[in-house]
JSON list of N, CA and C and ligand atoms in Angstrom, two decimals:
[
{"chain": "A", "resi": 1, "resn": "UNK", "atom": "N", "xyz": [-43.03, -9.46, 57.34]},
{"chain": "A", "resi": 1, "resn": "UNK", "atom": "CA", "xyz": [-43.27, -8.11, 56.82]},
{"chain": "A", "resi": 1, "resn": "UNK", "atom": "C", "xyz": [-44.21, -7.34, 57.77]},
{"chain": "A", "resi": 2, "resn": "UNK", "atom": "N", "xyz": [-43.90, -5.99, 57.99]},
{"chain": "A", "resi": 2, "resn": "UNK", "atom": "CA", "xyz": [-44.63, -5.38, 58.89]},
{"chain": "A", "resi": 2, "resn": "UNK", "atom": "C", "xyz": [-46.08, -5.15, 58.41]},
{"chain": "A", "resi": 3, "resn": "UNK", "atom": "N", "xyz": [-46.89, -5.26, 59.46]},
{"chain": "A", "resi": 3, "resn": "UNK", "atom": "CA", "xyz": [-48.52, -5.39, 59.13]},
{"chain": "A", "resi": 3, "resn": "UNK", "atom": "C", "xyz": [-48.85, -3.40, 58.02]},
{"chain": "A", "resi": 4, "resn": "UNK", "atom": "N", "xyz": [-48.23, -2.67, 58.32]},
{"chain": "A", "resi": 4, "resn": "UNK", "atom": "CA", "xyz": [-48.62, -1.14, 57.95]},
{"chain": "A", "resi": 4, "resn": "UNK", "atom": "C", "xyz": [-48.23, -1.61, 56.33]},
{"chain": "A", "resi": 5, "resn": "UNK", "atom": "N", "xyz": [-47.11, -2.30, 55.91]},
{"chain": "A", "resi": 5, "resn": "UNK", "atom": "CA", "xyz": [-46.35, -2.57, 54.22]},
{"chain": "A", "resi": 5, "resn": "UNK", "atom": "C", "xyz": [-47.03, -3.13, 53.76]},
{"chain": "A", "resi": 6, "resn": "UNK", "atom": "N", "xyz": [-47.93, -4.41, 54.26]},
{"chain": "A", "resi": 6, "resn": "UNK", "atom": "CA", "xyz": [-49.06, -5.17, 53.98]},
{"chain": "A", "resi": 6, "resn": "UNK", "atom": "C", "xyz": [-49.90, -4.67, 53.13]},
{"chain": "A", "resi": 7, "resn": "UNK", "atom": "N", "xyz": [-50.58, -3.61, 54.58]},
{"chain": "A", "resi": 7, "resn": "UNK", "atom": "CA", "xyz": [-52.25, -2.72, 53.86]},
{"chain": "A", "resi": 7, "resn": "UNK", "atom": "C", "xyz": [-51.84, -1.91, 52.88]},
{"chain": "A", "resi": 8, "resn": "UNK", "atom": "N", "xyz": [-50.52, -1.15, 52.83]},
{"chain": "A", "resi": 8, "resn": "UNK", "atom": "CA", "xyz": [-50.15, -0.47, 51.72]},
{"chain": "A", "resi": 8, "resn": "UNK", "atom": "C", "xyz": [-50.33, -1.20, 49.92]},
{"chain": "A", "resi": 9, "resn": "UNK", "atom": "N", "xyz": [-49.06, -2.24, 50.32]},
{"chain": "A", "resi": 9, "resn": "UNK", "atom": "CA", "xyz": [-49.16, -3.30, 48.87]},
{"chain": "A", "resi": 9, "resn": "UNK", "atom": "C", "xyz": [-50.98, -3.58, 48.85]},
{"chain": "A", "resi": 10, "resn": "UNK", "atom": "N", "xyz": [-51.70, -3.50, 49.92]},
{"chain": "A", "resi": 10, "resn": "UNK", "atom": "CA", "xyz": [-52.76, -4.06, 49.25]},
{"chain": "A", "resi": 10, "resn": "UNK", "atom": "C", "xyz": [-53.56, -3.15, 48.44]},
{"chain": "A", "resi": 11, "resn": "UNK", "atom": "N", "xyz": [-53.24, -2.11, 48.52]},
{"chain": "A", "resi": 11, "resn": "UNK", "atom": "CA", "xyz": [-53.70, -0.32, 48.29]},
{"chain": "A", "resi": 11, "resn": "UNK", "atom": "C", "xyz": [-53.27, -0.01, 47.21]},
{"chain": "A", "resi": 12, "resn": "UNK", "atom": "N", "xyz": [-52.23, -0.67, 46.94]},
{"chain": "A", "resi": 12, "resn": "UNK", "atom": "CA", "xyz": [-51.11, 0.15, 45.62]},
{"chain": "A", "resi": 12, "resn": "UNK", "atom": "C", "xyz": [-51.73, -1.03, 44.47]},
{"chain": "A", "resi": 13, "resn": "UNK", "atom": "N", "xyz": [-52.11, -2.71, 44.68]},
{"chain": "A", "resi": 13, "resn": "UNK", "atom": "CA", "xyz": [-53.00, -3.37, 44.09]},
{"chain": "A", "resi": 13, "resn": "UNK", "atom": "C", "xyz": [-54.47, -2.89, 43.92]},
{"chain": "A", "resi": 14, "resn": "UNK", "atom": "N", "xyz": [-55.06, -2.29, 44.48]},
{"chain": "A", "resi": 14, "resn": "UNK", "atom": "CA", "xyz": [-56.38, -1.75, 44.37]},
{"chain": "A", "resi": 14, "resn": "UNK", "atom": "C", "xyz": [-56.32, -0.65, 43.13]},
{"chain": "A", "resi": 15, "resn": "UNK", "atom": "N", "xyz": [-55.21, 0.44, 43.88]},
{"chain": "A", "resi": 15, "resn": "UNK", "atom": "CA", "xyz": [-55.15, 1.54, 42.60]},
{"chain": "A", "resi": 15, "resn": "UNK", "atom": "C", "xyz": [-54.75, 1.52, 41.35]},
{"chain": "A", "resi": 16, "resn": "UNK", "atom": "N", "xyz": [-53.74, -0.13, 41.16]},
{"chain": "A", "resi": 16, "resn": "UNK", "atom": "CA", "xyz": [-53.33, -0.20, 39.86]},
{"chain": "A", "resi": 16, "resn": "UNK", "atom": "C", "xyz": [-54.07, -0.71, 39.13]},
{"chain": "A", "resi": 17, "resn": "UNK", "atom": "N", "xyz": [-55.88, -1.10, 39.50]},
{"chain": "A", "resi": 17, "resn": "UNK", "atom": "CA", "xyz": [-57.03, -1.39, 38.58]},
{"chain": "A", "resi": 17, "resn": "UNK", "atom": "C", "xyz": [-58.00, 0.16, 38.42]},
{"chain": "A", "resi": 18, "resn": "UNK", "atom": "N", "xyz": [-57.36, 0.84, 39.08]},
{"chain": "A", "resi": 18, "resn": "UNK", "atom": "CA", "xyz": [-58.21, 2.38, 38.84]},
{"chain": "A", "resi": 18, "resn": "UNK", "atom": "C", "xyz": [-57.57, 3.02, 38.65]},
{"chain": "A", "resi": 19, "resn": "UNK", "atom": "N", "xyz": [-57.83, 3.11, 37.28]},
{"chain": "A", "resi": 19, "resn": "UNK", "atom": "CA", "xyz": [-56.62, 4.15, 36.78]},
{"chain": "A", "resi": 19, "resn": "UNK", "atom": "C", "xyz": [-56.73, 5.36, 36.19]},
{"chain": "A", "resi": 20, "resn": "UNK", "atom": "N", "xyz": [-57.85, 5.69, 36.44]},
{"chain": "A", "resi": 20, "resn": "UNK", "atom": "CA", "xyz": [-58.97, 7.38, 36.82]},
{"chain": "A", "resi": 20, "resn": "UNK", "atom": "C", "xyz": [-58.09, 7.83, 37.78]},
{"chain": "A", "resi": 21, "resn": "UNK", "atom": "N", "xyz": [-57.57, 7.14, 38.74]},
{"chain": "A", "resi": 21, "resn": "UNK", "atom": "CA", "xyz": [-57.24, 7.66, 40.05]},
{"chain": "A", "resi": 21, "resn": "UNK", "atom": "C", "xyz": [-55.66, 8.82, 40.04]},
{"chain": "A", "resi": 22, "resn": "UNK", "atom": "N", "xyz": [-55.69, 8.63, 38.47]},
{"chain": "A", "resi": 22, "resn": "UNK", "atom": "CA", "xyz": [-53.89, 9.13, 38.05]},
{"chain": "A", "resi": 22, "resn": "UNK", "atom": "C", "xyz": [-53.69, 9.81, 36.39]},
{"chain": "A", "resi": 23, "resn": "UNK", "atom": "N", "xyz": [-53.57, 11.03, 36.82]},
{"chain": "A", "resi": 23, "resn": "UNK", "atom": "CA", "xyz": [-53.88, 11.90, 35.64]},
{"chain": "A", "resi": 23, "resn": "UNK", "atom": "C", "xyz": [-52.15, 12.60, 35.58]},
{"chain": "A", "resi": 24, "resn": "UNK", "atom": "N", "xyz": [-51.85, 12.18, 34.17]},
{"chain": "A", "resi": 24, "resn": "UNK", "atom": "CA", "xyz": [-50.31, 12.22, 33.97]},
{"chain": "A", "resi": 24, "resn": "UNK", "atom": "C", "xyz": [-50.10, 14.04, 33.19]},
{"chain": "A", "resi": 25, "resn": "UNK", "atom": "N", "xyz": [-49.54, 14.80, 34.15]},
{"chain": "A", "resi": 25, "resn": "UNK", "atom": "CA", "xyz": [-49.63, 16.15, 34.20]},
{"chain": "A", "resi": 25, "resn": "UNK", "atom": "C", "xyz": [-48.69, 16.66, 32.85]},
{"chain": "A", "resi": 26, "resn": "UNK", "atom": "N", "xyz": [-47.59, 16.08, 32.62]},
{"chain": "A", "resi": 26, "resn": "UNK", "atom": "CA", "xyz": [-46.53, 15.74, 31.74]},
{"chain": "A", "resi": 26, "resn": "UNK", "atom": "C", "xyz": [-45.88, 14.55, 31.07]},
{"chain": "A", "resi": 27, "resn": "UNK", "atom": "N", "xyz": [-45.63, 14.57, 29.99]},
{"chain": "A", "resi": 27, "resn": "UNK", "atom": "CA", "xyz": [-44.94, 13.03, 29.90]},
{"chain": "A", "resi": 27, "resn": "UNK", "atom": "C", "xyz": [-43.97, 13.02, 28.80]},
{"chain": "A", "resi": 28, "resn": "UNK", "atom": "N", "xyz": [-43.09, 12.20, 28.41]},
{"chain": "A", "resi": 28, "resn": "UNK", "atom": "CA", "xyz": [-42.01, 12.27, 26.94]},
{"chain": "A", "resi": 28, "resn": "UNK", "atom": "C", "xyz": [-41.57, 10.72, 27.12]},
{"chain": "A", "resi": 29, "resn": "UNK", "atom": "N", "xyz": [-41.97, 10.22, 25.44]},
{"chain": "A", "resi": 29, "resn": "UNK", "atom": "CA", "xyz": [-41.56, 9.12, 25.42]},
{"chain": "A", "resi": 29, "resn": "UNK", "atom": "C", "xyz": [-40.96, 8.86, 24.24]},
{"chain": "A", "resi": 30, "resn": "UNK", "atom": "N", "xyz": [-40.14, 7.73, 24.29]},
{"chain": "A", "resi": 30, "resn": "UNK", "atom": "CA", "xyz": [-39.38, 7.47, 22.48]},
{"chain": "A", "resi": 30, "resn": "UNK", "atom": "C", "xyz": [-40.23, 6.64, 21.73]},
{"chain": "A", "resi": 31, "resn": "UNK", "atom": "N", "xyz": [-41.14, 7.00, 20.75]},
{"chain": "A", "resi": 31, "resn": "UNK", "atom": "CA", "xyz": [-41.71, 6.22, 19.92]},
{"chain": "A", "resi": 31, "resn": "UNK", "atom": "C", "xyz": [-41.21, 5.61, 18.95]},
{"chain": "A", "resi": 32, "resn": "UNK", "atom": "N", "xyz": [-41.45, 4.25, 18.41]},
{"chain": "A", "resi": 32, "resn": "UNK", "atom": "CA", "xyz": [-40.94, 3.59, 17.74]},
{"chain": "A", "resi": 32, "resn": "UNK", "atom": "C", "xyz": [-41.88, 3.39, 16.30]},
{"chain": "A", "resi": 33, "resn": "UNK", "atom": "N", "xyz": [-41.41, 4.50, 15.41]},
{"chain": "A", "resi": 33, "resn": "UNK", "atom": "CA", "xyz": [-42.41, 4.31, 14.39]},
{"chain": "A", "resi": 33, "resn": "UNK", "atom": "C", "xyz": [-41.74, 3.07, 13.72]},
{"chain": "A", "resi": 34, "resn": "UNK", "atom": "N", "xyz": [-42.75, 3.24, 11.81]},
{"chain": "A", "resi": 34, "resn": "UNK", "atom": "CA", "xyz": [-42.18, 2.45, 11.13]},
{"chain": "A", "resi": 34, "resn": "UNK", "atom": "C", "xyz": [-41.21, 2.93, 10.65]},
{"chain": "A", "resi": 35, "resn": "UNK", "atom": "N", "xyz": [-40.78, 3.94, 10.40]},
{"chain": "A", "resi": 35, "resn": "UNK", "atom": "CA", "xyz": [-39.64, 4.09, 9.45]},
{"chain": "A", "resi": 35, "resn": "UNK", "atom": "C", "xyz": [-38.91, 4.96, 10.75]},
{"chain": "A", "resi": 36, "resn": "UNK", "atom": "N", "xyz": [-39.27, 5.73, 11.77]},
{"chain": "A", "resi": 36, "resn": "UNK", "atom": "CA", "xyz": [-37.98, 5.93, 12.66]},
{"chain": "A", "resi": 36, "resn": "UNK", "atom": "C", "xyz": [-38.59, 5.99, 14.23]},
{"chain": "A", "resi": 37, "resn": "UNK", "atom": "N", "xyz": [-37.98, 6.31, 14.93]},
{"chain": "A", "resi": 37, "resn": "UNK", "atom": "CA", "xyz": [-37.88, 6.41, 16.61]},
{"chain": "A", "resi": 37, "resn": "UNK", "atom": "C", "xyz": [-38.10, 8.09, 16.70]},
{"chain": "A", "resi": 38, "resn": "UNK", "atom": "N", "xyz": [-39.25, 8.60, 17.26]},
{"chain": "A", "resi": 38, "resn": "UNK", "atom": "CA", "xyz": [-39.74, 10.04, 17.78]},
{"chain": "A", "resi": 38, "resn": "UNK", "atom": "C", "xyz": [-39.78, 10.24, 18.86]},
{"chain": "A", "resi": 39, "resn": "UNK", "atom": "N", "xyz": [-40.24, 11.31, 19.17]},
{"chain": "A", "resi": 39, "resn": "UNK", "atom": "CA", "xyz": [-39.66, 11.60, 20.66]},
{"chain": "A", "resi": 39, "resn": "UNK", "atom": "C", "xyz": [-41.23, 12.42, 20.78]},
{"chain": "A", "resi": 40, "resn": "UNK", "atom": "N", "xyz": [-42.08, 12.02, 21.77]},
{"chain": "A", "resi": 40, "resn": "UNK", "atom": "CA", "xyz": [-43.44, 12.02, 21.72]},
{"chain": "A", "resi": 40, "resn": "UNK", "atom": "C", "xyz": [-43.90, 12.88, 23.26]},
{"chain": "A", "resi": 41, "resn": "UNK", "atom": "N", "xyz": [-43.99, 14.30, 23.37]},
{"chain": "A", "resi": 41, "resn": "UNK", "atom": "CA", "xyz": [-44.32, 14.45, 24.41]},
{"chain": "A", "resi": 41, "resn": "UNK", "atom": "C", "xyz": [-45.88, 14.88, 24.81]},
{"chain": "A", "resi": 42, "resn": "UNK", "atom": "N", "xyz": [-45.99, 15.21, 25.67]},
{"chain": "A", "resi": 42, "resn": "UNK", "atom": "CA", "xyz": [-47.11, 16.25, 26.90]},
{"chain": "A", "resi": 42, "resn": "UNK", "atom": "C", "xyz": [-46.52, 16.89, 27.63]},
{"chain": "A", "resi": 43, "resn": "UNK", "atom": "N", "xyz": [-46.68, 18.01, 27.39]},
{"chain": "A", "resi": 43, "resn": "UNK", "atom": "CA", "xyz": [-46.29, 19.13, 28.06]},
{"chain": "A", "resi": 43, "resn": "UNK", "atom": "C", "xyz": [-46.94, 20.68, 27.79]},
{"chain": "A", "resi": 44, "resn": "UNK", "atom": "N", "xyz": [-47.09, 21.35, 29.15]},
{"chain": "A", "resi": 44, "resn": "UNK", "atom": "CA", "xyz": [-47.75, 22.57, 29.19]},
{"chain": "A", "resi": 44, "resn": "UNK", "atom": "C", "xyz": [-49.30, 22.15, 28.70]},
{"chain": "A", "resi": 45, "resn": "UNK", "atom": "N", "xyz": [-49.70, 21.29, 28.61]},
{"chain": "A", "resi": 45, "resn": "UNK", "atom": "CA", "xyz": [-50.80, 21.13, 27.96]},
{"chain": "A", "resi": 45, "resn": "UNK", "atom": "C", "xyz": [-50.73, 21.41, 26.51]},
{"chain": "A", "resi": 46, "resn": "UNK", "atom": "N", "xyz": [-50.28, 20.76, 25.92]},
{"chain": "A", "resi": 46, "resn": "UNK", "atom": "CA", "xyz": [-49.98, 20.64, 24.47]},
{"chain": "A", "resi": 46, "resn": "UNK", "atom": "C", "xyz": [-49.27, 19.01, 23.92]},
{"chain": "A", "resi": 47, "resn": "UNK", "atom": "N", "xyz": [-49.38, 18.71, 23.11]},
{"chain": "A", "resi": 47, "resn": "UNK", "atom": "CA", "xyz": [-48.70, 17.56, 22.82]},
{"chain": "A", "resi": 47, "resn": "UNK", "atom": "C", "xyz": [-48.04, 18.25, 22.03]},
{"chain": "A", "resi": 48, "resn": "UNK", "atom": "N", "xyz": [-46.38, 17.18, 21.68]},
{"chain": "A", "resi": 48, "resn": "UNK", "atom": "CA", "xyz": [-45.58, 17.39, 20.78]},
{"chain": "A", "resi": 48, "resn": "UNK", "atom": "C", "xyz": [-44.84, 16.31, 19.96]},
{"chain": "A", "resi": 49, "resn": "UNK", "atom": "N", "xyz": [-44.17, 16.46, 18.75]},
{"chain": "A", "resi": 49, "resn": "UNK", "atom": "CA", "xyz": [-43.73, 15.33, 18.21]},
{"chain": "A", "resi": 49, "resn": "UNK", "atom": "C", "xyz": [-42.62, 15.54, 17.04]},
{"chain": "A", "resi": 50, "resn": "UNK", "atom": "N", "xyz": [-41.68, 15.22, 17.11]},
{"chain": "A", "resi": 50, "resn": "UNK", "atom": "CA", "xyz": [-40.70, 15.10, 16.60]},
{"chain": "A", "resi": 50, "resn": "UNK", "atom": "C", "xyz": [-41.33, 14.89, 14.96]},
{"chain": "A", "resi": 51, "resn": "UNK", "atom": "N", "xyz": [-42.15, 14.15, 14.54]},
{"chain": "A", "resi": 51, "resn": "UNK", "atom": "CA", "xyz": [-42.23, 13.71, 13.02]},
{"chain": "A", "resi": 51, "resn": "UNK", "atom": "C", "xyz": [-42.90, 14.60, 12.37]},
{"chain": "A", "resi": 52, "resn": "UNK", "atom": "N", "xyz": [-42.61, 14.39, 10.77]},
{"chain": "A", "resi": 52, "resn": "UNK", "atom": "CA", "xyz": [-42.77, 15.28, 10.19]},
{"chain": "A", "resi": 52, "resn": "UNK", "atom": "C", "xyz": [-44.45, 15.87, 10.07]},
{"chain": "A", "resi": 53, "resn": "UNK", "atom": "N", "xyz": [-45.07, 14.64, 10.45]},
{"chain": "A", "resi": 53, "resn": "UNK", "atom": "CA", "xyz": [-46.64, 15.32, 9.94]},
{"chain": "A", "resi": 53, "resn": "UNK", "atom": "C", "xyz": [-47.00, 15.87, 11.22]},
{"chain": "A", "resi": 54, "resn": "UNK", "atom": "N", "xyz": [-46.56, 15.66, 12.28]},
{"chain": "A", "resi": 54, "resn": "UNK", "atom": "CA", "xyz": [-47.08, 16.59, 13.45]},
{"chain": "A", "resi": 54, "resn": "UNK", "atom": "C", "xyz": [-46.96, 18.12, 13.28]},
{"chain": "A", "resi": 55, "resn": "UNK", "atom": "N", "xyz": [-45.78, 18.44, 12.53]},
{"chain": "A", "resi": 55, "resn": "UNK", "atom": "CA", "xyz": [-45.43, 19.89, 12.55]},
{"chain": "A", "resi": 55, "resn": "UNK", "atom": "C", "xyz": [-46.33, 20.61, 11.14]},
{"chain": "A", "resi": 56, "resn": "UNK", "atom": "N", "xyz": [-47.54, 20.08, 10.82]},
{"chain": "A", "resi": 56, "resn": "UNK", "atom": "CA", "xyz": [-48.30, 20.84, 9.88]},
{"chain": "A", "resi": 56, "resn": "UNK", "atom": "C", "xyz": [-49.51, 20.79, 10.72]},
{"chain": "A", "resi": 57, "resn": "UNK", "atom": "N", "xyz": [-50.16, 19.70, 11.14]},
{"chain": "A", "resi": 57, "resn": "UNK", "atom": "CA", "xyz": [-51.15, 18.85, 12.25]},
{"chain": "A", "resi": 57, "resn": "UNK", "atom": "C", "xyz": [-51.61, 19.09, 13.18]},
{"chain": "A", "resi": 58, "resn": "UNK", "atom": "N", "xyz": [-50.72, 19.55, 14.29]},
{"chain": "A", "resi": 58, "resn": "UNK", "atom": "CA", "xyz": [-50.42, 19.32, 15.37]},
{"chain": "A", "resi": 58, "resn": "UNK", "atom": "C", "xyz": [-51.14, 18.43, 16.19]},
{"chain": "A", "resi": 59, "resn": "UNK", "atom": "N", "xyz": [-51.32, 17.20, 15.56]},
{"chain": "A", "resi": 59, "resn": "UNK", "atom": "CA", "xyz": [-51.39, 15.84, 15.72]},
{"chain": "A", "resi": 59, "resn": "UNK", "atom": "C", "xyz": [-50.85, 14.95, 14.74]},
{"chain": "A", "resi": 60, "resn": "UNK", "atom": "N", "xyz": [-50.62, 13.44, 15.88]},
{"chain": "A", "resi": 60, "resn": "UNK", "atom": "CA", "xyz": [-49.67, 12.48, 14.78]},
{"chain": "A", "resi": 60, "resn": "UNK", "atom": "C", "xyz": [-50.18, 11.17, 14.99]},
{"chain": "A", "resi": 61, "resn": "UNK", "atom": "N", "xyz": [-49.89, 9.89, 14.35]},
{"chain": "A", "resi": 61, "resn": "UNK", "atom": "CA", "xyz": [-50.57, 8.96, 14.76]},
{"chain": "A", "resi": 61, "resn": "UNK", "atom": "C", "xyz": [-49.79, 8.50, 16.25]},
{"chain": "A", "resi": 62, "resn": "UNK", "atom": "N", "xyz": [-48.80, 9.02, 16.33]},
{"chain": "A", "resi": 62, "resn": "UNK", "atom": "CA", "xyz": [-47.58, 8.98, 17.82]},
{"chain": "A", "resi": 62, "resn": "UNK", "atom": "C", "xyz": [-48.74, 9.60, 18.96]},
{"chain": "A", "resi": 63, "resn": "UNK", "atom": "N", "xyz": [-49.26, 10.70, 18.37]},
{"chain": "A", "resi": 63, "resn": "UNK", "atom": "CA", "xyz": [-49.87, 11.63, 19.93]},
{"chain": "A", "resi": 63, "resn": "UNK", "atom": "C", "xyz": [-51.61, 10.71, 20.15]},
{"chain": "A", "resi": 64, "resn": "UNK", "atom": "N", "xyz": [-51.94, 10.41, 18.83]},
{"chain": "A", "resi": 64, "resn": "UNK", "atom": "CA", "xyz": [-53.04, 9.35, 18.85]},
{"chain": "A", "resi": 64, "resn": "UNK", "atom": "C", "xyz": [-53.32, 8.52, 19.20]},
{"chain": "A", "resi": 65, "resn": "UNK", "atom": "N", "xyz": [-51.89, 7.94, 19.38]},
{"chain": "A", "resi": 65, "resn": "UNK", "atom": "CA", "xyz": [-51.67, 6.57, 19.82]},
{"chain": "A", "resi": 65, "resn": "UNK", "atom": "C", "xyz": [-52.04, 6.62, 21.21]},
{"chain": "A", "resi": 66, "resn": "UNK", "atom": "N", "xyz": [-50.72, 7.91, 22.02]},
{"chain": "A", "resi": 66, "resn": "UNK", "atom": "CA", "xyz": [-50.84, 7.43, 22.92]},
{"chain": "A", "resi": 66, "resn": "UNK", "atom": "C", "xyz": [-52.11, 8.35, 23.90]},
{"chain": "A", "resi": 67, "resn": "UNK", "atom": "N", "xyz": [-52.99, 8.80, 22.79]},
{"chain": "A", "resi": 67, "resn": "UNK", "atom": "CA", "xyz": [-54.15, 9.10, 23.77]},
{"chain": "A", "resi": 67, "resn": "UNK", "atom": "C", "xyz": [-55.04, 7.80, 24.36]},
{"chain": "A", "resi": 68, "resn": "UNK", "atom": "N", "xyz": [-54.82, 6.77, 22.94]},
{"chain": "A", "resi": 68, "resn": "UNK", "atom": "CA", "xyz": [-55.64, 5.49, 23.31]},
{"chain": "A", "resi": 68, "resn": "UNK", "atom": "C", "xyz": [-55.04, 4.53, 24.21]},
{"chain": "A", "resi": 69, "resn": "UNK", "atom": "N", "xyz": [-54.03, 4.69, 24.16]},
{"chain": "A", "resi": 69, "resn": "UNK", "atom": "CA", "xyz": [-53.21, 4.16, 25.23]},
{"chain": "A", "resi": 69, "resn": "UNK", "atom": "C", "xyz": [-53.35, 4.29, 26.59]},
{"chain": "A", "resi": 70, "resn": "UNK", "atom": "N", "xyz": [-52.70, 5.94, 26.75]},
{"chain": "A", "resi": 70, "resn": "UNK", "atom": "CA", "xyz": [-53.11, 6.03, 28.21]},
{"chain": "A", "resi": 70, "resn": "UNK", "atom": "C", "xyz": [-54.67, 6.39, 28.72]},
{"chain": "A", "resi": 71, "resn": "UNK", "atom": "N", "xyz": [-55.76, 6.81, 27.38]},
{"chain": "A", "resi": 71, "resn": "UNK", "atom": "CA", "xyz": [-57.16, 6.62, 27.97]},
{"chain": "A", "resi": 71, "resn": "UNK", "atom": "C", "xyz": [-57.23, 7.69, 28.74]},
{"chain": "A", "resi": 72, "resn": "UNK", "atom": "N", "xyz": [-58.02, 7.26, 30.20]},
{"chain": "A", "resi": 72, "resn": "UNK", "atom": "CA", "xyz": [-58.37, 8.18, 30.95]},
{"chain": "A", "resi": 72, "resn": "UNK", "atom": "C", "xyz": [-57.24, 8.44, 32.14]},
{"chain": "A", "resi": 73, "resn": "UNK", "atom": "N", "xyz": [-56.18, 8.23, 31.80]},
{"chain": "A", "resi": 73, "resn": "UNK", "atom": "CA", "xyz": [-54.97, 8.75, 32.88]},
{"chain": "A", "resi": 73, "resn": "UNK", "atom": "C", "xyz": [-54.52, 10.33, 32.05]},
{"chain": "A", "resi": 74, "resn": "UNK", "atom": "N", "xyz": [-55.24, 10.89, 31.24]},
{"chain": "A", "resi": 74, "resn": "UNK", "atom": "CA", "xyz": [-54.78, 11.81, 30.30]},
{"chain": "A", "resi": 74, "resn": "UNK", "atom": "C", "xyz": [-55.58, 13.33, 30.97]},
{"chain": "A", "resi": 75, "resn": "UNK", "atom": "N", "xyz": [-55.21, 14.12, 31.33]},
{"chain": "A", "resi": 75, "resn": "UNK", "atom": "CA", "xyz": [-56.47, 15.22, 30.98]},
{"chain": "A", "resi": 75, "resn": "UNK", "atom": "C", "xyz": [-57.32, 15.69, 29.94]},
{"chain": "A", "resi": 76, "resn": "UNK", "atom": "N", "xyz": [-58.27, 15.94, 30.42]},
{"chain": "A", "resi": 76, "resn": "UNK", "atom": "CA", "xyz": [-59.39, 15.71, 29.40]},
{"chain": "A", "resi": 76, "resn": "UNK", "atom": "C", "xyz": [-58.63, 16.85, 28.09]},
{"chain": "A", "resi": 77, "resn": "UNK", "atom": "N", "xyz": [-57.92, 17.93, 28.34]},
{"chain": "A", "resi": 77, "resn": "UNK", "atom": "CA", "xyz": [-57.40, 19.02, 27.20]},
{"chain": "A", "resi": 77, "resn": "UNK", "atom": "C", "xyz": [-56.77, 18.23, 26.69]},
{"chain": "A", "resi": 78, "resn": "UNK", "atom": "N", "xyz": [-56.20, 16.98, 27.03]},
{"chain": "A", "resi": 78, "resn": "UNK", "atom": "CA", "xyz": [-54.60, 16.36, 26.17]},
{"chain": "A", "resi": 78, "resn": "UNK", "atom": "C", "xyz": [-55.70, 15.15, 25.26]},
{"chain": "A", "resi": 79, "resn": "UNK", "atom": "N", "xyz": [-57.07, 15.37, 24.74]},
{"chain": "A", "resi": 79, "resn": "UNK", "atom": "CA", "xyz": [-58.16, 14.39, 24.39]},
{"chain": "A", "resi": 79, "resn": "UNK", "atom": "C", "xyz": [-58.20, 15.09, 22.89]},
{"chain": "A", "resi": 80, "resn": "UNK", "atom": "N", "xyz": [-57.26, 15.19, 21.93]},
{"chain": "A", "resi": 80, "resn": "UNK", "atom": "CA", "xyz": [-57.64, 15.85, 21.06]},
{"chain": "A", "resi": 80, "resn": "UNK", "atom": "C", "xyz": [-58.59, 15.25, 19.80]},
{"chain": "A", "resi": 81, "resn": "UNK", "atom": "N", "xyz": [-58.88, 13.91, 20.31]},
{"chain": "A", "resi": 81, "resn": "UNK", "atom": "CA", "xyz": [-59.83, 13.07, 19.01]},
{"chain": "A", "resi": 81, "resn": "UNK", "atom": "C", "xyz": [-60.44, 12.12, 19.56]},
{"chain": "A", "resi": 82, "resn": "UNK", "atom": "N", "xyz": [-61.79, 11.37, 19.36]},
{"chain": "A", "resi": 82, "resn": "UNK", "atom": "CA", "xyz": [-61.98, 10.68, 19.56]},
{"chain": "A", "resi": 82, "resn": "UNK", "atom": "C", "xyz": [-61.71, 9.43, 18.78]},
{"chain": "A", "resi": 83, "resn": "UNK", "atom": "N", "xyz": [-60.87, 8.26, 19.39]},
{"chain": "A", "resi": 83, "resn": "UNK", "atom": "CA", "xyz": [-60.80, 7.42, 18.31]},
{"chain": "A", "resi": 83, "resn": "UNK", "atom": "C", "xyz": [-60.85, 6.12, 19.15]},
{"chain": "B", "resi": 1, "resn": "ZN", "atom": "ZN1", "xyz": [-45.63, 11.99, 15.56]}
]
C-alpha cells in the first residue's frame, strides 16, 4: 500500500474518535418507533417528524433521541433540550 493511503487511514482513525470535528448540516432518517417507522429529519435548521406528537410539539421523542445520539456532531440550534 502506498505510504500517502497509510497516513491518510491513520487520519481518518484519529478523526473517527473526534467527533466535534463533524457537524451534520442536514440529515433524514427512518425511525423505528414502537408502534410505527417515521421519517425523522434536520433540515434548514429545524427538525422534523412524521409522528403525530411532533406536529403539536415541534419536538418528538424521534428528534430527542437523535439529539442524544448524535451529541455534539449536531449544531448547537438543532440542541433543542437538554436531556
Ligand atoms: Zn417523532
Amino acid at each position: 500500500m502506498q505510504s500517502s493511503l497509510i497516513g491518510k487511514i491513520e487520519k481518518a482513525k484519529r478523526y473517527a474518535q473526534e467527533t466535534e470535528r463533524v457537524t451534520f448540516s442536514e440529515l433524514s432518517v427512518k425511525f423505528r418507533g414502537e408502534h410505527d417507522t417515521y421519517t425523522t429529519e434536520y433540515k434548514d435548521g429545524k427538525w422534523h417528524c412524521s409522528c403525530h406528537f411532533f406536529s403539536s410539539w415541534r419536538l418528538c421523542s424521534h428528534t430527542m433521541a437523535l439529539e442524544k445520539i448524535l451529541g455534539n456532531m449536531l449544531p448547537k440550534e438543532a440542541l433543542s433540550t437538554q436531556i
